[in-house]
PDB file of N, CA and C in Angstrom:
ATOM      1  N   MET T   1      79.797 -14.491 -87.998  1.00 55.00           N
ATOM      2  CA  MET T   1      79.475 -14.311 -89.096  1.00 55.00           C
ATOM      3  C   MET T   1      78.040 -14.318 -89.493  1.00 55.00           C
ATOM      4  N   LEU T   2      77.433 -13.554 -90.388  1.00 70.00           N
ATOM      5  CA  LEU T   2      75.921 -13.512 -90.415  1.00 70.00           C
ATOM      6  C   LEU T   2      75.713 -14.887 -90.972  1.00 70.00           C
ATOM      7  N   GLN T   3      74.197 -15.624 -90.845  1.00 82.00           N
ATOM      8  CA  GLN T   3      73.626 -16.571 -91.264  1.00 82.00           C
ATOM      9  C   GLN T   3      72.347 -16.176 -91.981  1.00 82.00           C
ATOM     10  N   LEU T   4      72.298 -16.524 -93.505  1.00 85.00           N
ATOM     11  CA  LEU T   4      71.102 -16.298 -94.101  1.00 85.00           C
ATOM     12  C   LEU T   4      70.210 -17.539 -94.028  1.00 85.00           C
ATOM     13  N   PRO T   5      69.114 -17.414 -94.115  1.00 88.00           N
ATOM     14  CA  PRO T   5      68.222 -18.880 -94.279  1.00 88.00           C
ATOM     15  C   PRO T   5      68.194 -19.088 -95.482  1.00 88.00           C
ATOM     16  N   ASP T   6      68.339 -20.561 -95.885  1.00 88.00           N
ATOM     17  CA  ASP T   6      68.584 -21.140 -97.079  1.00 88.00           C
ATOM     18  C   ASP T   6      66.829 -20.737 -97.758  1.00 88.00           C
ATOM     19  N   ALA T   7      66.294 -20.535 -96.970  1.00 90.00           N
ATOM     20  CA  ALA T   7      64.698 -20.488 -97.972  1.00 90.00           C
ATOM     21  C   ALA T   7      64.899 -18.925 -98.418  1.00 90.00           C
ATOM     22  N   GLU T   8      65.703 -17.830 -97.770  1.00 90.00           N
ATOM     23  CA  GLU T   8      65.626 -16.529 -98.254  1.00 90.00           C
ATOM     24  C   GLU T   8      66.632 -16.474 -99.280  1.00 90.00           C
ATOM     25  N   LEU T   9      67.794 -17.421 -99.130  1.00 90.00           N
ATOM     26  CA  LEU T   9      68.753 -17.627-100.495  1.00 90.00           C
ATOM     27  C   LEU T   9      68.446 -18.029-101.644  1.00 90.00           C
ATOM     28  N   HIS T  10      67.293 -18.968-101.580  1.00 90.00           N
ATOM     29  CA  HIS T  10      66.687 -19.911-102.490  1.00 90.00           C
ATOM     30  C   HIS T  10      65.721 -18.771-103.160  1.00 90.00           C
ATOM     31  N   ALA T  11      65.034 -18.180-102.406  1.00 92.00           N
ATOM     32  CA  ALA T  11      63.817 -16.944-103.045  1.00 92.00           C
ATOM     33  C   ALA T  11      64.552 -15.967-103.821  1.00 92.00           C
ATOM     34  N   LYS T  12      65.960 -15.536-103.212  1.00 91.00           N
ATOM     35  CA  LYS T  12      66.625 -14.510-103.724  1.00 91.00           C
ATOM     36  C   LYS T  12      67.378 -15.023-105.323  1.00 91.00           C
ATOM     37  N   ALA T  13      67.979 -16.115-105.142  1.00 91.00           N
ATOM     38  CA  ALA T  13      68.313 -16.598-106.286  1.00 91.00           C
ATOM     39  C   ALA T  13      67.233 -17.018-107.550  1.00 91.00           C
ATOM     40  N   VAL T  14      66.073 -17.516-107.072  1.00 92.00           N
ATOM     41  CA  VAL T  14      64.936 -17.503-108.093  1.00 92.00           C
ATOM     42  C   VAL T  14      64.471 -16.033-108.831  1.00 92.00           C
ATOM     43  N   GLU T  15      64.710 -14.973-107.772  1.00 91.00           N
ATOM     44  CA  GLU T  15      64.341 -13.537-108.392  1.00 91.00           C
ATOM     45  C   GLU T  15      65.393 -13.257-109.457  1.00 91.00           C
ATOM     46  N   LEU T  16      66.675 -13.651-108.963  1.00 90.00           N
ATOM     47  CA  LEU T  16      67.693 -13.316-109.779  1.00 90.00           C
ATOM     48  C   LEU T  16      68.041 -13.992-111.144  1.00 90.00           C
ATOM     49  N   GLY T  17      67.227 -15.051-111.293  1.00 91.00           N
ATOM     50  CA  GLY T  17      67.427 -15.850-112.435  1.00 91.00           C
ATOM     51  C   GLY T  17      68.258 -16.985-112.645  1.00 91.00           C
ATOM     52  N   ILE T  18      69.208 -16.846-111.289  1.00 91.00           N
ATOM     53  CA  ILE T  18      70.088 -18.028-111.456  1.00 91.00           C
ATOM     54  C   ILE T  18      69.537 -19.524-111.307  1.00 91.00           C
ATOM     55  N   ILE T  19      68.769 -19.698-110.622  1.00 91.00           N
ATOM     56  CA  ILE T  19      67.874 -21.129-110.347  1.00 91.00           C
ATOM     57  C   ILE T  19      66.348 -20.854-110.903  1.00 91.00           C
ATOM     58  N   THR T  20      65.705 -21.962-111.146  1.00 91.00           N
ATOM     59  CA  THR T  20      64.272 -21.815-111.129  1.00 91.00           C
ATOM     60  C   THR T  20      63.884 -22.408-109.646  1.00 91.00           C
ATOM     61  N   LYS T  21      62.241 -22.349-109.570  1.00 92.00           N
ATOM     62  CA  LYS T  21      61.931 -22.378-108.303  1.00 92.00           C
ATOM     63  C   LYS T  21      62.062 -24.045-107.612  1.00 92.00           C
ATOM     64  N   ASP T  22      62.156 -24.784-108.957  1.00 93.00           N
ATOM     65  CA  ASP T  22      62.310 -26.298-108.564  1.00 93.00           C
ATOM     66  C   ASP T  22      63.674 -26.756-108.125  1.00 93.00           C
ATOM     67  N   GLN T  23      64.500 -25.845-108.470  1.00 92.00           N
ATOM     68  CA  GLN T  23      65.996 -26.275-108.475  1.00 92.00           C
ATOM     69  C   GLN T  23      66.528 -25.698-107.061  1.00 92.00           C
ATOM     70  N   ASP T  24      67.574 -26.773-106.473  1.00 92.00           N
ATOM     71  CA  ASP T  24      68.607 -26.511-105.515  1.00 92.00           C
ATOM     72  C   ASP T  24      69.826 -25.466-106.090  1.00 92.00           C
ATOM     73  N   LEU T  25      70.085 -24.391-104.822  1.00 90.00           N
ATOM     74  CA  LEU T  25      70.873 -23.725-105.194  1.00 90.00           C
ATOM     75  C   LEU T  25      72.156 -24.126-105.178  1.00 90.00           C
ATOM     76  N   PRO T  26      72.907 -24.074-106.237  1.00 90.00           N
ATOM     77  CA  PRO T  26      74.360 -24.871-106.192  1.00 90.00           C
ATOM     78  C   PRO T  26      75.524 -24.089-105.092  1.00 90.00           C
ATOM     79  N   PRO T  27      76.085 -24.841-104.272  1.00 89.00           N
ATOM     80  CA  PRO T  27      77.109 -24.138-103.397  1.00 89.00           C
ATOM     81  C   PRO T  27      77.899 -23.070-103.873  1.00 89.00           C
ATOM     82  N   SER T  28      78.136 -23.072-105.384  1.00 90.00           N
ATOM     83  CA  SER T  28      79.241 -22.224-105.655  1.00 90.00           C
ATOM     84  C   SER T  28      78.494 -20.752-105.991  1.00 90.00           C
ATOM     85  N   GLN T  29      77.002 -20.807-105.790  1.00 89.00           N
ATOM     86  CA  GLN T  29      76.516 -19.790-105.967  1.00 89.00           C
ATOM     87  C   GLN T  29      75.776 -19.189-104.829  1.00 89.00           C
ATOM     88  N   ARG T  30      75.954 -19.674-103.593  1.00 89.00           N
ATOM     89  CA  ARG T  30      75.649 -19.220-102.211  1.00 89.00           C
ATOM     90  C   ARG T  30      76.166 -17.689-102.314  1.00 89.00           C
ATOM     91  N   SER T  31      77.296 -17.959-102.254  1.00 89.00           N
ATOM     92  CA  SER T  31      78.058 -16.409-101.709  1.00 89.00           C
ATOM     93  C   SER T  31      77.789 -15.373-102.789  1.00 89.00           C
ATOM     94  N   ARG T  32      77.618 -15.628-104.243  1.00 90.00           N
ATOM     95  CA  ARG T  32      77.095 -14.595-104.753  1.00 90.00           C
ATOM     96  C   ARG T  32      75.590 -14.261-104.428  1.00 90.00           C
ATOM     97  N   VAL T  33      74.804 -15.016-104.165  1.00 89.00           N
ATOM     98  CA  VAL T  33      73.297 -14.658-103.733  1.00 89.00           C
ATOM     99  C   VAL T  33      73.694 -13.929-102.574  1.00 89.00           C
ATOM    100  N   ALA T  34      74.215 -14.398-101.194  1.00 90.00           N
ATOM    101  CA  ALA T  34      74.314 -13.948-100.040  1.00 90.00           C
ATOM    102  C   ALA T  34      74.782 -12.104 -99.894  1.00 90.00           C
ATOM    103  N   ALA T  35      75.932 -12.130-101.174  1.00 90.00           N
ATOM    104  CA  ALA T  35      76.199 -10.910-101.131  1.00 90.00           C
ATOM    105  C   ALA T  35      75.187 -10.143-101.612  1.00 90.00           C
ATOM    106  N   VAL T  36      74.524 -10.623-102.654  1.00 91.00           N
ATOM    107  CA  VAL T  36      73.213  -9.817-103.238  1.00 91.00           C
ATOM    108  C   VAL T  36      72.502  -9.216-102.053  1.00 91.00           C
ATOM    109  N   LEU T  37      72.010 -10.285-101.366  1.00 90.00           N
ATOM    110  CA  LEU T  37      70.814 -10.187-100.391  1.00 90.00           C
ATOM    111  C   LEU T  37      71.440  -8.944 -99.205  1.00 90.00           C
ATOM    112  N   LEU T  38      72.668  -9.273 -98.952  1.00 89.00           N
ATOM    113  CA  LEU T  38      73.577  -8.320 -97.812  1.00 89.00           C
ATOM    114  C   LEU T  38      73.317  -6.884 -98.610  1.00 89.00           C
ATOM    115  N   ALA T  39      73.543  -6.647 -99.754  1.00 89.00           N
ATOM    116  CA  ALA T  39      73.722  -5.472-100.259  1.00 89.00           C
ATOM    117  C   ALA T  39      72.293  -4.879-100.305  1.00 89.00           C
ATOM    118  N   ASP T  40      71.526  -5.660-100.586  1.00 89.00           N
ATOM    119  CA  ASP T  40      69.619  -5.081-100.581  1.00 89.00           C
ATOM    120  C   ASP T  40      69.348  -4.683 -99.309  1.00 89.00           C
ATOM    121  N   ARG T  41      69.919  -5.372 -98.102  1.00 86.00           N
ATOM    122  CA  ARG T  41      69.587  -4.904 -96.547  1.00 86.00           C
ATOM    123  C   ARG T  41      70.478  -3.894 -96.380  1.00 86.00           C
ATOM    124  N   ARG T  42      71.539  -3.328 -96.920  1.00 86.00           N
ATOM    125  CA  ARG T  42      72.141  -2.242 -96.629  1.00 86.00           C
ATOM    126  C   ARG T  42      71.680  -1.194 -97.131  1.00 86.00           C
ATOM    127  N   ALA T  43      71.220  -1.372 -98.463  1.00 82.00           N
ATOM    128  CA  ALA T  43      70.435  -0.361 -99.075  1.00 82.00           C
ATOM    129  C   ALA T  43      69.276  -0.014 -98.314  1.00 82.00           C
ATOM    130  N   ALA T  44      68.513  -0.873 -97.663  1.00 82.00           N
ATOM    131  CA  ALA T  44      67.138  -0.580 -97.306  1.00 82.00           C
ATOM    132  C   ALA T  44      67.179   0.268 -95.811  1.00 82.00           C
ATOM    133  N   GLU T  45      68.781  -0.003 -95.028  1.00 83.00           N
ATOM    134  CA  GLU T  45      69.094   0.448 -93.920  1.00 83.00           C
ATOM    135  C   GLU T  45      69.256   2.054 -94.248  1.00 83.00           C
ATOM    136  N   GLN T  46      69.840   2.439 -95.387  1.00 79.00           N
ATOM    137  CA  GLN T  46      70.478   3.921 -95.665  1.00 79.00           C
ATOM    138  C   GLN T  46      69.471   4.739 -95.762  1.00 79.00           C
ATOM    139  N   PRO T  47      69.584   5.915 -94.757  1.00 78.00           N
ATOM    140  CA  PRO T  47      68.548   6.635 -94.780  1.00 78.00           C
ATOM    141  C   PRO T  47      68.388   7.506 -96.621  1.00 78.00           C
ATOM    142  N   GLN T  48      66.897   7.525 -96.713  1.00 75.00           N
ATOM    143  CA  GLN T  48      66.503   8.046 -97.838  1.00 75.00           C
ATOM    144  C   GLN T  48      66.753   9.402 -98.058  1.00 75.00           C
ATOM    145  N   ALA T  49      66.936  10.072 -99.106  1.00 78.00           N
ATOM    146  CA  ALA T  49      67.183  11.436 -99.278  1.00 78.00           C
ATOM    147  C   ALA T  49      65.577  11.848 -99.381  1.00 78.00           C
ATOM    148  N   PRO T  50      65.407  13.018 -98.581  1.00 81.00           N
ATOM    149  CA  PRO T  50      63.581  13.485 -98.803  1.00 81.00           C
ATOM    150  C   PRO T  50      63.300  13.961-100.166  1.00 81.00           C
ATOM    151  N   ALA T  51      62.328  13.614-100.465  1.00 82.00           N
ATOM    152  CA  ALA T  51      61.696  13.828-101.875  1.00 82.00           C
ATOM    153  C   ALA T  51      61.868  15.394-102.037  1.00 82.00           C
ATOM    154  N   ALA T  52      62.121  15.367-103.274  1.00 87.00           N
ATOM    155  CA  ALA T  52      61.653  17.417-103.639  1.00 87.00           C
ATOM    156  C   ALA T  52      60.416  17.376-103.346  1.00 87.00           C
ATOM    157  N   PRO T  53      60.874  18.980-102.791  1.00 87.00           N
ATOM    158  CA  PRO T  53      59.691  19.582-102.634  1.00 87.00           C
ATOM    159  C   PRO T  53      58.690  19.825-104.047  1.00 87.00           C
ATOM    160  N   LYS T  54      57.120  19.610-103.578  1.00 89.00           N
ATOM    161  CA  LYS T  54      56.756  19.981-104.884  1.00 89.00           C
ATOM    162  C   LYS T  54      55.432  20.862-104.658  1.00 89.00           C
ATOM    163  N   CYS T  55      54.921  21.305-105.596  1.00 90.00           N
ATOM    164  CA  CYS T  55      53.701  22.512-105.403  1.00 90.00           C
ATOM    165  C   CYS T  55      52.521  21.838-105.810  1.00 90.00           C
ATOM    166  N   ALA T  56      51.618  22.241-104.457  1.00 91.00           N
ATOM    167  CA  ALA T  56      50.372  21.644-104.710  1.00 91.00           C
ATOM    168  C   ALA T  56      49.476  21.907-105.723  1.00 91.00           C
ATOM    169  N   ARG T  57      48.576  20.820-106.117  1.00 91.00           N
ATOM    170  CA  ARG T  57      47.882  21.157-107.396  1.00 91.00           C
ATOM    171  C   ARG T  57      46.683  21.805-107.026  1.00 91.00           C
ATOM    172  N   GLU T  58      45.940  21.453-105.944  1.00 91.00           N
ATOM    173  CA  GLU T  58      44.877  22.217-105.370  1.00 91.00           C
ATOM    174  C   GLU T  58      44.587  22.036-103.889  1.00 91.00           C
ATOM    175  N   ILE T  59      44.470  23.060-103.355  1.00 90.00           N
ATOM    176  CA  ILE T  59      44.337  23.306-101.707  1.00 90.00           C
ATOM    177  C   ILE T  59      43.020  23.689-101.471  1.00 90.00           C
ATOM    178  N   THR T  60      42.009  22.933-100.817  1.00 89.00           N
ATOM    179  CA  THR T  60      40.718  23.310-100.880  1.00 89.00           C
ATOM    180  C   THR T  60      40.439  23.773 -98.870  1.00 89.00           C
ATOM    181  N   VAL T  61      39.728  24.693 -98.539  1.00 86.00           N
ATOM    182  CA  VAL T  61      39.708  25.103 -97.148  1.00 86.00           C
ATOM    183  C   VAL T  61      38.165  25.285 -97.135  1.00 86.00           C
ATOM    184  N   ARG T  62      37.667  24.309 -96.476  1.00 85.00           N
ATOM    185  CA  ARG T  62      36.001  24.028 -96.216  1.00 85.00           C
ATOM    186  C   ARG T  62      36.000  24.365 -94.615  1.00 85.00           C
ATOM    187  N   GLY T  63      35.449  25.384 -94.127  1.00 79.00           N
ATOM    188  CA  GLY T  63      35.814  25.374 -92.260  1.00 79.00           C
ATOM    189  C   GLY T  63      36.966  25.022 -92.133  1.00 79.00           C
ATOM    190  N   SER T  64      36.587  24.319 -90.873  1.00 76.00           N
ATOM    191  CA  SER T  64      38.151  23.618 -90.705  1.00 76.00           C
ATOM    192  C   SER T  64      38.945  22.433 -91.386  1.00 76.00           C
ATOM    193  N   GLU T  65      37.961  22.140 -92.305  1.00 85.00           N
ATOM    194  CA  GLU T  65      38.673  21.231 -93.031  1.00 85.00           C
ATOM    195  C   GLU T  65      39.567  21.432 -94.362  1.00 85.00           C
ATOM    196  N   ILE T  66      41.004  21.087 -94.500  1.00 89.00           N
ATOM    197  CA  ILE T  66      41.696  21.629 -95.059  1.00 89.00           C
ATOM    198  C   ILE T  66      41.985  20.329 -95.963  1.00 89.00           C
ATOM    199  N   THR T  67      41.968  20.320 -97.437  1.00 91.00           N
ATOM    200  CA  THR T  67      42.603  18.954 -98.157  1.00 91.00           C
ATOM    201  C   THR T  67      43.495  19.627 -99.198  1.00 91.00           C
ATOM    202  N   VAL T  68      44.442  18.974 -99.403  1.00 92.00           N
ATOM    203  CA  VAL T  68      45.537  19.277-100.481  1.00 92.00           C
ATOM    204  C   VAL T  68      45.541  18.183-101.541  1.00 92.00           C
ATOM    205  N   ASP T  69      45.431  18.436-102.490  1.00 93.00           N
ATOM    206  CA  ASP T  69      45.467  17.364-103.544  1.00 93.00           C
ATOM    207  C   ASP T  69      44.457  16.304-103.498  1.00 93.00           C
ATOM    208  N   GLY T  70      43.569  16.942-102.892  1.00 92.00           N
ATOM    209  CA  GLY T  70      42.349  15.716-102.405  1.00 92.00           C
ATOM    210  C   GLY T  70      42.640  15.116-101.306  1.00 92.00           C
ATOM    211  N   LYS T  71      43.511  15.088-100.140  1.00 93.00           N
ATOM    212  CA  LYS T  71      43.842  14.219 -99.295  1.00 93.00           C
ATOM    213  C   LYS T  71      43.785  15.303 -98.275  1.00 93.00           C
ATOM    214  N   PRO T  72      43.044  14.553 -97.068  1.00 92.00           N
ATOM    215  CA  PRO T  72      42.860  15.625 -95.798  1.00 92.00           C
ATOM    216  C   PRO T  72      44.827  15.867 -95.051  1.00 92.00           C
ATOM    217  N   PHE T  73      44.423  17.370 -94.937  1.00 89.00           N
ATOM    218  CA  PHE T  73      45.964  17.770 -94.771  1.00 89.00           C
ATOM    219  C   PHE T  73      46.071  16.822 -93.003  1.00 89.00           C
ATOM    220  N   PRO T  74      47.396  16.624 -92.856  1.00 89.00           N
ATOM    221  CA  PRO T  74      47.038  15.744 -91.840  1.00 89.00           C
ATOM    222  C   PRO T  74      47.698  16.277 -90.177  1.00 89.00           C
ATOM    223  N   TRP T  75      47.987  17.465 -90.068  1.00 88.00           N
ATOM    224  CA  TRP T  75      48.138  18.006 -89.394  1.00 88.00           C
ATOM    225  C   TRP T  75      47.422  19.338 -88.748  1.00 88.00           C
ATOM    226  N   LEU T  76      47.223  19.367 -87.369  1.00 88.00           N
ATOM    227  CA  LEU T  76      46.413  20.554 -86.784  1.00 88.00           C
ATOM    228  C   LEU T  76      46.754  21.850 -87.289  1.00 88.00           C
ATOM    229  N   VAL T  77      46.133  22.565 -87.471  1.00 86.00           N
ATOM    230  CA  VAL T  77      46.057  23.991 -87.764  1.00 86.00           C
ATOM    231  C   VAL T  77      45.465  24.725 -86.859  1.00 86.00           C
ATOM    232  N   ALA T  78      46.119  25.725 -86.287  1.00 86.00           N
ATOM    233  CA  ALA T  78      45.541  26.715 -85.425  1.00 86.00           C
ATOM    234  C   ALA T  78      44.516  27.727 -85.546  1.00 86.00           C
ATOM    235  N   ARG T  79      43.940  27.832 -84.673  1.00 83.00           N
ATOM    236  CA  ARG T  79      42.650  28.928 -84.993  1.00 83.00           C
ATOM    237  C   ARG T  79      43.167  30.744 -85.211  1.00 83.00           C
ATOM    238  N   ALA T  80      43.850  30.495 -86.088  1.00 84.00           N
ATOM    239  CA  ALA T  80      44.620  31.847 -86.313  1.00 84.00           C
ATOM    240  C   ALA T  80      43.825  32.333 -87.775  1.00 84.00           C
ATOM    241  N   PRO T  81      44.011  33.846 -87.802  1.00 86.00           N
ATOM    242  CA  PRO T  81      43.571  34.098 -89.364  1.00 86.00           C
ATOM    243  C   PRO T  81      44.523  33.461 -90.463  1.00 86.00           C
ATOM    244  N   MET T  82      43.910  32.985 -91.613  1.00 86.00           N
ATOM    245  CA  MET T  82      44.632  32.307 -92.670  1.00 86.00           C
ATOM    246  C   MET T  82      45.308  33.540 -93.546  1.00 86.00           C
ATOM    247  N   GLU T  83      46.185  33.661 -94.188  1.00 90.00           N
ATOM    248  CA  GLU T  83      46.043  34.489 -95.268  1.00 90.00           C
ATOM    249  C   GLU T  83      45.882  33.910 -96.720  1.00 90.00           C
ATOM    250  N   ILE T  84      45.233  33.979 -97.598  1.00 88.00           N
ATOM    251  CA  ILE T  84      44.866  33.755 -98.798  1.00 88.00           C
ATOM    252  C   ILE T  84      45.308  34.755 -99.765  1.00 88.00           C
ATOM    253  N   GLY T  85      46.094  34.179-100.867  1.00 92.00           N
ATOM    254  CA  GLY T  85      46.444  35.052-101.925  1.00 92.00           C
ATOM    255  C   GLY T  85      46.038  34.451-103.231  1.00 92.00           C
ATOM    256  N   LEU T  86      45.069  35.176-103.958  1.00 91.00           N
ATOM    257  CA  LEU T  86      44.672  34.481-105.324  1.00 91.00           C
ATOM    258  C   LEU T  86      45.469  35.140-106.481  1.00 91.00           C
ATOM    259  N   ASN T  87      45.856  34.427-107.571  1.00 91.00           N
ATOM    260  CA  ASN T  87      46.345  35.531-108.530  1.00 91.00           C
ATOM    261  C   ASN T  87      45.089  35.449-109.881  1.00 91.00           C
ATOM    262  N   PRO T  88      45.296  36.051-110.487  1.00 93.00           N
ATOM    263  CA  PRO T  88      44.475  36.251-111.609  1.00 93.00           C
ATOM    264  C   PRO T  88      44.074  35.059-112.708  1.00 93.00           C
ATOM    265  N   ASP T  89      45.561  33.931-112.342  1.00 92.00           N
ATOM    266  CA  ASP T  89      45.315  32.844-113.294  1.00 92.00           C
ATOM    267  C   ASP T  89      44.803  31.719-112.319  1.00 92.00           C
ATOM    268  N   GLY T  90      44.457  32.106-111.392  1.00 86.00           N
ATOM    269  CA  GLY T  90      43.861  31.050-110.322  1.00 86.00           C
ATOM    270  C   GLY T  90      44.705  30.297-109.539  1.00 86.00           C
ATOM    271  N   SER T  91      46.049  30.614-109.529  1.00 90.00           N
ATOM    272  CA  SER T  91      46.990  30.061-108.902  1.00 90.00           C
ATOM    273  C   SER T  91      47.324  31.035-107.654  1.00 90.00           C
ATOM    274  N   GLY T  92      47.720  30.517-106.435  1.00 91.00           N
ATOM    275  CA  GLY T  92      47.387  31.383-105.057  1.00 91.00           C
ATOM    276  C   GLY T  92      48.643  30.960-104.118  1.00 91.00           C
ATOM    277  N   THR T  93      48.535  31.332-102.752  1.00 91.00           N
ATOM    278  CA  THR T  93      48.892  30.882-101.934  1.00 91.00           C
ATOM    279  C   THR T  93      48.210  30.891-100.643  1.00 91.00           C
ATOM    280  N   VAL T  94      48.566  30.002 -99.710  1.00 88.00           N
ATOM    281  CA  VAL T  94      47.591  29.708 -98.497  1.00 88.00           C
ATOM    282  C   VAL T  94      48.701  29.715 -97.156  1.00 88.00           C
ATOM    283  N   ARG T  95      48.275  30.826 -96.445  1.00 91.00           N
ATOM    284  CA  ARG T  95      49.445  30.787 -95.201  1.00 91.00           C
ATOM    285  C   ARG T  95      48.611  30.443 -94.077  1.00 91.00           C
ATOM    286  N   ILE T  96      49.049  29.261 -93.132  1.00 89.00           N
ATOM    287  CA  ILE T  96      48.377  28.893 -92.170  1.00 89.00           C
ATOM    288  C   ILE T  96      49.427  28.701 -91.031  1.00 89.00           C
ATOM    289  N   THR T  97      48.919  28.447 -89.868  1.00 90.00           N
ATOM    290  CA  THR T  97      49.300  28.171 -88.537  1.00 90.00           C
ATOM    291  C   THR T  97      49.406  27.001 -88.091  1.00 90.00           C
ATOM    292  N   LEU T  98      50.507  25.964 -88.013  1.00 89.00           N
ATOM    293  CA  LEU T  98      50.331  24.558 -87.538  1.00 89.00           C
ATOM    294  C   LEU T  98      50.770  24.617 -86.165  1.00 89.00           C
ATOM    295  N   LEU T  99      50.296  23.695 -85.537  1.00 88.00           N
ATOM    296  CA  LEU T  99      50.640  23.469 -84.035  1.00 88.00           C
ATOM    297  C   LEU T  99      51.747  22.365 -83.641  1.00 88.00           C
ATOM    298  N   ALA T 100      52.624  22.532 -82.598  1.00 89.00           N
ATOM    299  CA  ALA T 100      53.343  21.658 -82.705  1.00 89.00           C
ATOM    300  C   ALA T 100      53.790  21.603 -81.050  1.00 89.00           C
ATOM    301  N   ASP T 101      53.943  20.131 -81.050  1.00 90.00           N
ATOM    302  CA  ASP T 101      54.697  20.353 -79.285  1.00 90.00           C
ATOM    303  C   ASP T 101      55.912  20.784 -79.254  1.00 90.00           C
ATOM    304  N   ALA T 102      56.778  20.802 -80.038  1.00 91.00           N
ATOM    305  CA  ALA T 102      58.041  21.228 -80.155  1.00 91.00           C
ATOM    306  C   ALA T 102      58.319  21.792 -81.516  1.00 91.00           C
ATOM    307  N   VAL T 103      59.246  22.604 -81.288  1.00 89.00           N
ATOM    308  CA  VAL T 103      59.899  23.438 -82.760  1.00 89.00           C
ATOM    309  C   VAL T 103      61.335  23.494 -82.589  1.00 89.00           C
ATOM    310  N   GLN T 104      61.746  22.782 -83.683  1.00 90.00           N
ATOM    311  CA  GLN T 104      63.398  23.216 -83.816  1.00 90.00           C
ATOM    312  C   GLN T 104      64.119  23.724 -84.654  1.00 90.00           C
ATOM    313  N   ILE T 105      64.863  24.710 -84.789  1.00 90.00           N
ATOM    314  CA  ILE T 105      65.154  25.089 -85.809  1.00 90.00           C
ATOM    315  C   ILE T 105      66.783  24.999 -85.701  1.00 90.00           C
ATOM    316  N   LEU T 106      67.470  24.164 -86.992  1.00 88.00           N
ATOM    317  CA  LEU T 106      68.772  24.089 -87.353  1.00 88.00           C
ATOM    318  C   LEU T 106      69.361  24.775 -88.670  1.00 88.00           C
ATOM    319  N   THR T 107      70.489  25.521 -88.071  1.00 89.00           N
ATOM    320  CA  THR T 107      71.373  25.587 -89.148  1.00 89.00           C
ATOM    321  C   THR T 107      71.636  25.073 -90.384  1.00 89.00           C
ATOM    322  N   PRO T 108      71.632  24.986 -91.321  1.00 84.00           N
ATOM    323  CA  PRO T 108      72.111  23.881 -92.512  1.00 84.00           C
ATOM    324  C   PRO T 108      73.555  23.999 -92.300  1.00 84.00           C
ATOM    325  N   GLN T 109      74.223  22.605 -92.616  1.00 81.00           N
ATOM    326  CA  GLN T 109      75.328  22.585 -92.748  1.00 81.00           C
ATOM    327  C   GLN T 109      75.838  23.237 -94.022  1.00 81.00           C
ATOM    328  N   PRO T 110      77.177  23.945 -93.838  1.00 80.00           N
ATOM    329  CA  PRO T 110      77.933  24.809 -94.718  1.00 80.00           C
ATOM    330  C   PRO T 110      78.180  23.466 -96.124  1.00 80.00           C
ATOM    331  N   THR T 111      78.212  23.827 -97.160  1.00 73.00           N
ATOM    332  CA  THR T 111      78.323  22.942 -98.134  1.00 73.00           C
ATOM    333  C   THR T 111      80.027  23.667 -99.132  1.00 73.00           C
ATOM    334  N   THR T 112      80.981  22.785 -99.422  1.00 69.00           N
ATOM    335  CA  THR T 112      82.006  22.996-100.152  1.00 69.00           C
ATOM    336  C   THR T 112      81.680  23.219-101.561  1.00 69.00           C
ATOM    337  N   GLU T 113      82.359  23.785-102.212  1.00 64.00           N
ATOM    338  CA  GLU T 113      82.696  24.260-103.361  1.00 64.00           C
ATOM    339  C   GLU T 113      82.526  22.793-104.235  1.00 64.00           C
ATOM    340  N   SER T 114      83.292  21.759-103.789  1.00 59.00           N
ATOM    341  CA  SER T 114      83.408  20.669-104.216  1.00 59.00           C
ATOM    342  C   SER T 114      82.485  20.217-104.557  1.00 59.00           C
ATOM    343  N   GLU T 115      81.333  19.986-103.627  1.00 52.00           N
ATOM    344  CA  GLU T 115      80.175  19.509-103.512  1.00 52.00           C
ATOM    345  C   GLU T 115      79.175  19.575-104.676  1.00 52.00           C
TER     346      GLU T 115
END
């Protein structure tokens, strides 16, 4: 059986508003607080769904320096020609070549109609 430290149980009980910082956790509430702590741990261990892709607000290319929305692009870019497309409204696209130690291409899992 998993043992939870008293200090952790006490802190969670205060956070939940069951007791104040100066009170002791009643034995009748220990299992309730322990269940919340365990549920929090399980939720933290679950893989998070990737964030939905979003359109960059601004891409700046200055020599070999590339910034996306003011942040340095974190990957190495190959010394290959870039393709830059600009639209009259100022929007556009940038096609670059990323360097990688390995590349893996996976087929998406088929989805059923009930999903």
